[in-house]
């Protein structure tokens, strides 16, 4: 069973899904009122989102979700881990209807170094602005527990929530607890350890949490070796499990640096008609909001004007008061209480790159959706590109391409292929046997074929092409132009030649070729025409040679069939070589009995 959207147009949703990238990210499902009803993560956006509409769902909740999807939006991230974190941030912010299974206790943990005398180090899911330091969030709770256990073991950190001020300690307000007696704490509550010594351990822990995981791993290696040398294999195994966990954890678990507290990120992507402004909101080291604004151009606005218009519009919509805005280029206009920055490296540069990537994906997906809805738009765009690149007076709706084919002058043929709206029109392909030219003369052959093609079209009053493409350089092009002159068609049909070596485009009476960008759609269409004409001509040429082989002089020999004749021609290349061949060579090719017949035929006749 396949579920279809109740509130959304299923064709519209299919179009959205068909252009999703094969990248990690998050996706958002909207209902027909514009509310987010579900936010999910995916290692592969296209594969994951497609599964909602192609698989049978046992869960009634999932079936109801799919029935209520009216729109789909997504965001691409660097990795699956980033998708996990971003999904969590967005769920906490929007609390979609179908994400009620995610509660606060499922949010990703941070490690907090509390702002207090003799700081505690503990796991938390709540960030409080009290001067404490927070590191994370972490996707692996086991990693957090491993780190905390290491700190507790190596630095004897306190776990109590006492207010350990100098006054309270000196007054003897607190007494050491069980943690002190079992060796897990050094007793700061009774002044048994100095603040300087305790804080030195806190500085070490801060360094590790800022990314110095290698220091912890090295420490574990030494501890494992020590335990193994003491034959304490149980403890060594316990340390090895922690070691393996930290080895898997090679980079920070945050989407961005937790030092980036409140930043807006804006980038721009453009096409001839629209500009796309992507926005990322970063709070407390995590992306909590993303949005792409589409602006239709009316005049020839600069990129700075478009980006600034997008920044003002989006910040008003989401009520952003961020003092720092990351942008890809200099913004001359100043906004009140705002600093524009152009990062060149580091975490902020990665944020800018991520934003631009999302703007680019948005543009590409919009173009693909437009083409899916109306394929003629793509065709018209390509034809206009060809017209512009080749400076044609008309849109090249119909293009015809010619190619000659011969092997050492034998069986000369030619092919004409036809493209309409930049696509092959195979029913109008034509083969030509060269009739008036003797020997391998490509120029004369091209002139003959072009003349015959358009003489017939004009006599039958049929549609002429807007562009003719000749496979060859200046020589073949000149021959084709001569044929058009004889028919009084020169200047009425655009004609070009393409030379294979450097993909040069030649125009009549112009010795300087045109070099088109190797990645342009124009060159790709011309190459496709040329290759198709070559393929079509080669196939015809092979068939003709095969037919000629079957009717060669060998078939006139009584007792020699077509297969034997072909075998001889394949081995000896020509009838003359067979005549001149030693009898033993012929025997090696077709056997003694048939070799006797062939040998006697040629030598008795001689």
PDB file of N, CA, C and O in Angstrom, residues 401-406 411-416 430-434 445-446 448-450 452 533 536-538 540-541:
ATOM      1  N   UNK A 401      22.549  17.742 -38.957  1.00  0.00           N
ATOM      2  CA  UNK A 401      24.004  17.541 -38.931  1.00  0.00           C
ATOM      3  C   UNK A 401      24.396  16.466 -39.939  1.00  0.00           C
ATOM      4  O   UNK A 401      23.724  15.429 -40.050  1.00  0.00           O
ATOM      5  N   UNK A 402      25.504  16.704 -40.687  1.00  0.00           N
ATOM      6  CA  UNK A 402      25.971  15.792 -41.731  1.00  0.00           C
ATOM      7  C   UNK A 402      27.350  15.243 -41.384  1.00  0.00           C
ATOM      8  O   UNK A 402      28.209  15.950 -40.843  1.00  0.00           O
ATOM      9  N   UNK A 403      27.541  13.950 -41.764  1.00  0.00           N
ATOM     10  CA  UNK A 403      28.837  13.315 -41.554  1.00  0.00           C
ATOM     11  C   UNK A 403      29.096  12.324 -42.684  1.00  0.00           C
ATOM     12  O   UNK A 403      28.189  11.595 -43.107  1.00  0.00           O
ATOM     13  N   UNK A 404      30.337  12.298 -43.210  1.00  0.00           N
ATOM     14  CA  UNK A 404      30.742  11.326 -44.239  1.00  0.00           C
ATOM     15  C   UNK A 404      31.388  10.122 -43.582  1.00  0.00           C
ATOM     16  O   UNK A 404      32.007  10.231 -42.519  1.00  0.00           O
ATOM     17  N   UNK A 405      31.296   8.966 -44.241  1.00  0.00           N
ATOM     18  CA  UNK A 405      31.917   7.762 -43.711  1.00  0.00           C
ATOM     19  C   UNK A 405      32.420   6.902 -44.858  1.00  0.00           C
ATOM     20  O   UNK A 405      31.655   6.571 -45.780  1.00  0.00           O
ATOM     21  N   UNK A 406      33.720   6.544 -44.833  1.00  0.00           N
ATOM     22  CA  UNK A 406      34.272   5.595 -45.802  1.00  0.00           C
ATOM     23  C   UNK A 406      35.496   4.943 -45.202  1.00  0.00           C
ATOM     24  O   UNK A 406      36.104   5.464 -44.263  1.00  0.00           O
ATOM     25  N   UNK A 411      33.101   2.012 -50.336  1.00  0.00           N
ATOM     26  CA  UNK A 411      31.714   2.160 -49.881  1.00  0.00           C
ATOM     27  C   UNK A 411      31.443   3.518 -49.239  1.00  0.00           C
ATOM     28  O   UNK A 411      30.948   3.596 -48.117  1.00  0.00           O
ATOM     29  N   UNK A 412      31.727   4.631 -49.894  1.00  0.00           N
ATOM     30  CA  UNK A 412      31.475   5.933 -49.272  1.00  0.00           C
ATOM     31  C   UNK A 412      29.981   6.179 -49.059  1.00  0.00           C
ATOM     32  O   UNK A 412      29.173   5.957 -49.953  1.00  0.00           O
ATOM     33  N   UNK A 413      29.654   6.623 -47.866  1.00  0.00           N
ATOM     34  CA  UNK A 413      28.270   6.932 -47.518  1.00  0.00           C
ATOM     35  C   UNK A 413      28.259   8.218 -46.685  1.00  0.00           C
ATOM     36  O   UNK A 413      29.308   8.720 -46.286  1.00  0.00           O
ATOM     37  N   UNK A 414      27.072   8.734 -46.436  1.00  0.00           N
ATOM     38  CA  UNK A 414      26.917   9.915 -45.586  1.00  0.00           C
ATOM     39  C   UNK A 414      25.653   9.763 -44.762  1.00  0.00           C
ATOM     40  O   UNK A 414      24.771   8.962 -45.084  1.00  0.00           O
ATOM     41  N   UNK A 415      25.591  10.528 -43.675  1.00  0.00           N
ATOM     42  CA  UNK A 415      24.436  10.462 -42.783  1.00  0.00           C
ATOM     43  C   UNK A 415      23.979  11.874 -42.435  1.00  0.00           C
ATOM     44  O   UNK A 415      24.787  12.797 -42.313  1.00  0.00           O
ATOM     45  N   UNK A 416      22.670  12.015 -42.278  1.00  0.00           N
ATOM     46  CA  UNK A 416      22.077  13.274 -41.818  1.00  0.00           C
ATOM     47  C   UNK A 416      21.177  12.953 -40.630  1.00  0.00           C
ATOM     48  O   UNK A 416      20.270  12.122 -40.730  1.00  0.00           O
ATOM     49  N   UNK A 430      18.463  10.360 -42.161  1.00  0.00           N
ATOM     50  CA  UNK A 430      18.592   9.873 -43.531  1.00  0.00           C
ATOM     51  C   UNK A 430      20.003   9.367 -43.806  1.00  0.00           C
ATOM     52  O   UNK A 430      20.985   9.954 -43.352  1.00  0.00           O
ATOM     53  N   UNK A 431      20.072   8.230 -44.611  1.00  0.00           N
ATOM     54  CA  UNK A 431      21.344   7.713 -45.118  1.00  0.00           C
ATOM     55  C   UNK A 431      21.503   8.107 -46.582  1.00  0.00           C
ATOM     56  O   UNK A 431      20.511   8.233 -47.303  1.00  0.00           O
ATOM     57  N   UNK A 432      22.765   8.252 -47.024  1.00  0.00           N
ATOM     58  CA  UNK A 432      23.025   8.596 -48.416  1.00  0.00           C
ATOM     59  C   UNK A 432      24.186   7.747 -48.948  1.00  0.00           C
ATOM     60  O   UNK A 432      25.241   7.666 -48.313  1.00  0.00           O
ATOM     61  N   UNK A 433      23.984   7.142 -50.117  1.00  0.00           N
ATOM     62  CA  UNK A 433      25.087   6.541 -50.865  1.00  0.00           C
ATOM     63  C   UNK A 433      25.673   7.613 -51.768  1.00  0.00           C
ATOM     64  O   UNK A 433      24.938   8.324 -52.462  1.00  0.00           O
ATOM     65  N   UNK A 434      26.990   7.741 -51.759  1.00  0.00           N
ATOM     66  CA  UNK A 434      27.630   8.736 -52.610  1.00  0.00           C
ATOM     67  C   UNK A 434      27.592   8.242 -54.056  1.00  0.00           C
ATOM     68  O   UNK A 434      28.086   7.160 -54.366  1.00  0.00           O
ATOM     69  N   UNK A 445      32.069  14.802 -51.508  1.00  0.00           N
ATOM     70  CA  UNK A 445      30.975  13.994 -50.962  1.00  0.00           C
ATOM     71  C   UNK A 445      30.036  14.855 -50.123  1.00  0.00           C
ATOM     72  O   UNK A 445      28.807  14.709 -50.206  1.00  0.00           O
ATOM     73  N   UNK A 446      30.597  15.753 -49.303  1.00  0.00           N
ATOM     74  CA  UNK A 446      29.775  16.621 -48.475  1.00  0.00           C
ATOM     75  C   UNK A 446      28.923  17.544 -49.338  1.00  0.00           C
ATOM     76  O   UNK A 446      27.727  17.741 -49.066  1.00  0.00           O
ATOM     77  N   UNK A 448      27.854  17.000 -52.367  1.00  0.00           N
ATOM     78  CA  UNK A 448      26.801  16.222 -53.017  1.00  0.00           C
ATOM     79  C   UNK A 448      25.627  15.963 -52.074  1.00  0.00           C
ATOM     80  O   UNK A 448      24.462  16.152 -52.424  1.00  0.00           O
ATOM     81  N   UNK A 449      25.938  15.536 -50.857  1.00  0.00           N
ATOM     82  CA  UNK A 449      24.883  15.150 -49.910  1.00  0.00           C
ATOM     83  C   UNK A 449      24.056  16.357 -49.484  1.00  0.00           C
ATOM     84  O   UNK A 449      22.821  16.293 -49.423  1.00  0.00           O
ATOM     85  N   UNK A 450      24.728  17.468 -49.161  1.00  0.00           N
ATOM     86  CA  UNK A 450      23.997  18.673 -48.749  1.00  0.00           C
ATOM     87  C   UNK A 450      23.114  19.165 -49.886  1.00  0.00           C
ATOM     88  O   UNK A 450      21.954  19.551 -49.659  1.00  0.00           O
ATOM     89  N   UNK A 452      21.805  17.361 -52.371  1.00  0.00           N
ATOM     90  CA  UNK A 452      20.681  16.433 -52.559  1.00  0.00           C
ATOM     91  C   UNK A 452      19.630  16.601 -51.455  1.00  0.00           C
ATOM     92  O   UNK A 452      18.422  16.570 -51.712  1.00  0.00           O
ATOM     93  N   UNK A 533      25.436  11.680 -35.631  1.00  0.00           N
ATOM     94  CA  UNK A 533      25.611  11.550 -37.081  1.00  0.00           C
ATOM     95  C   UNK A 533      26.710  10.536 -37.395  1.00  0.00           C
ATOM     96  O   UNK A 533      26.585   9.726 -38.330  1.00  0.00           O
ATOM     97  N   UNK A 536      25.342   6.996 -36.663  1.00  0.00           N
ATOM     98  CA  UNK A 536      24.345   6.611 -37.670  1.00  0.00           C
ATOM     99  C   UNK A 536      25.024   6.270 -38.999  1.00  0.00           C
ATOM    100  O   UNK A 536      24.679   5.291 -39.666  1.00  0.00           O
ATOM    101  N   UNK A 537      26.027   7.071 -39.375  1.00  0.00           N
ATOM    102  CA  UNK A 537      26.735   6.821 -40.629  1.00  0.00           C
ATOM    103  C   UNK A 537      27.590   5.565 -40.583  1.00  0.00           C
ATOM    104  O   UNK A 537      27.633   4.793 -41.540  1.00  0.00           O
ATOM    105  N   UNK A 538      28.274   5.343 -39.453  1.00  0.00           N
ATOM    106  CA  UNK A 538      29.133   4.165 -39.305  1.00  0.00           C
ATOM    107  C   UNK A 538      28.307   2.882 -39.390  1.00  0.00           C
ATOM    108  O   UNK A 538      28.706   1.900 -40.030  1.00  0.00           O
ATOM    109  N   UNK A 540      25.519   2.402 -40.963  1.00  0.00           N
ATOM    110  CA  UNK A 540      25.116   2.209 -42.361  1.00  0.00           C
ATOM    111  C   UNK A 540      26.288   1.714 -43.198  1.00  0.00           C
ATOM    112  O   UNK A 540      26.159   0.824 -44.042  1.00  0.00           O
ATOM    113  N   UNK A 541      27.454   2.287 -42.938  1.00  0.00           N
ATOM    114  CA  UNK A 541      28.651   1.905 -43.691  1.00  0.00           C
ATOM    115  C   UNK A 541      29.017   0.443 -43.436  1.00  0.00           C
ATOM    116  O   UNK A 541      29.360  -0.297 -44.375  1.00  0.00           O
TER     117      UNK A 541
END
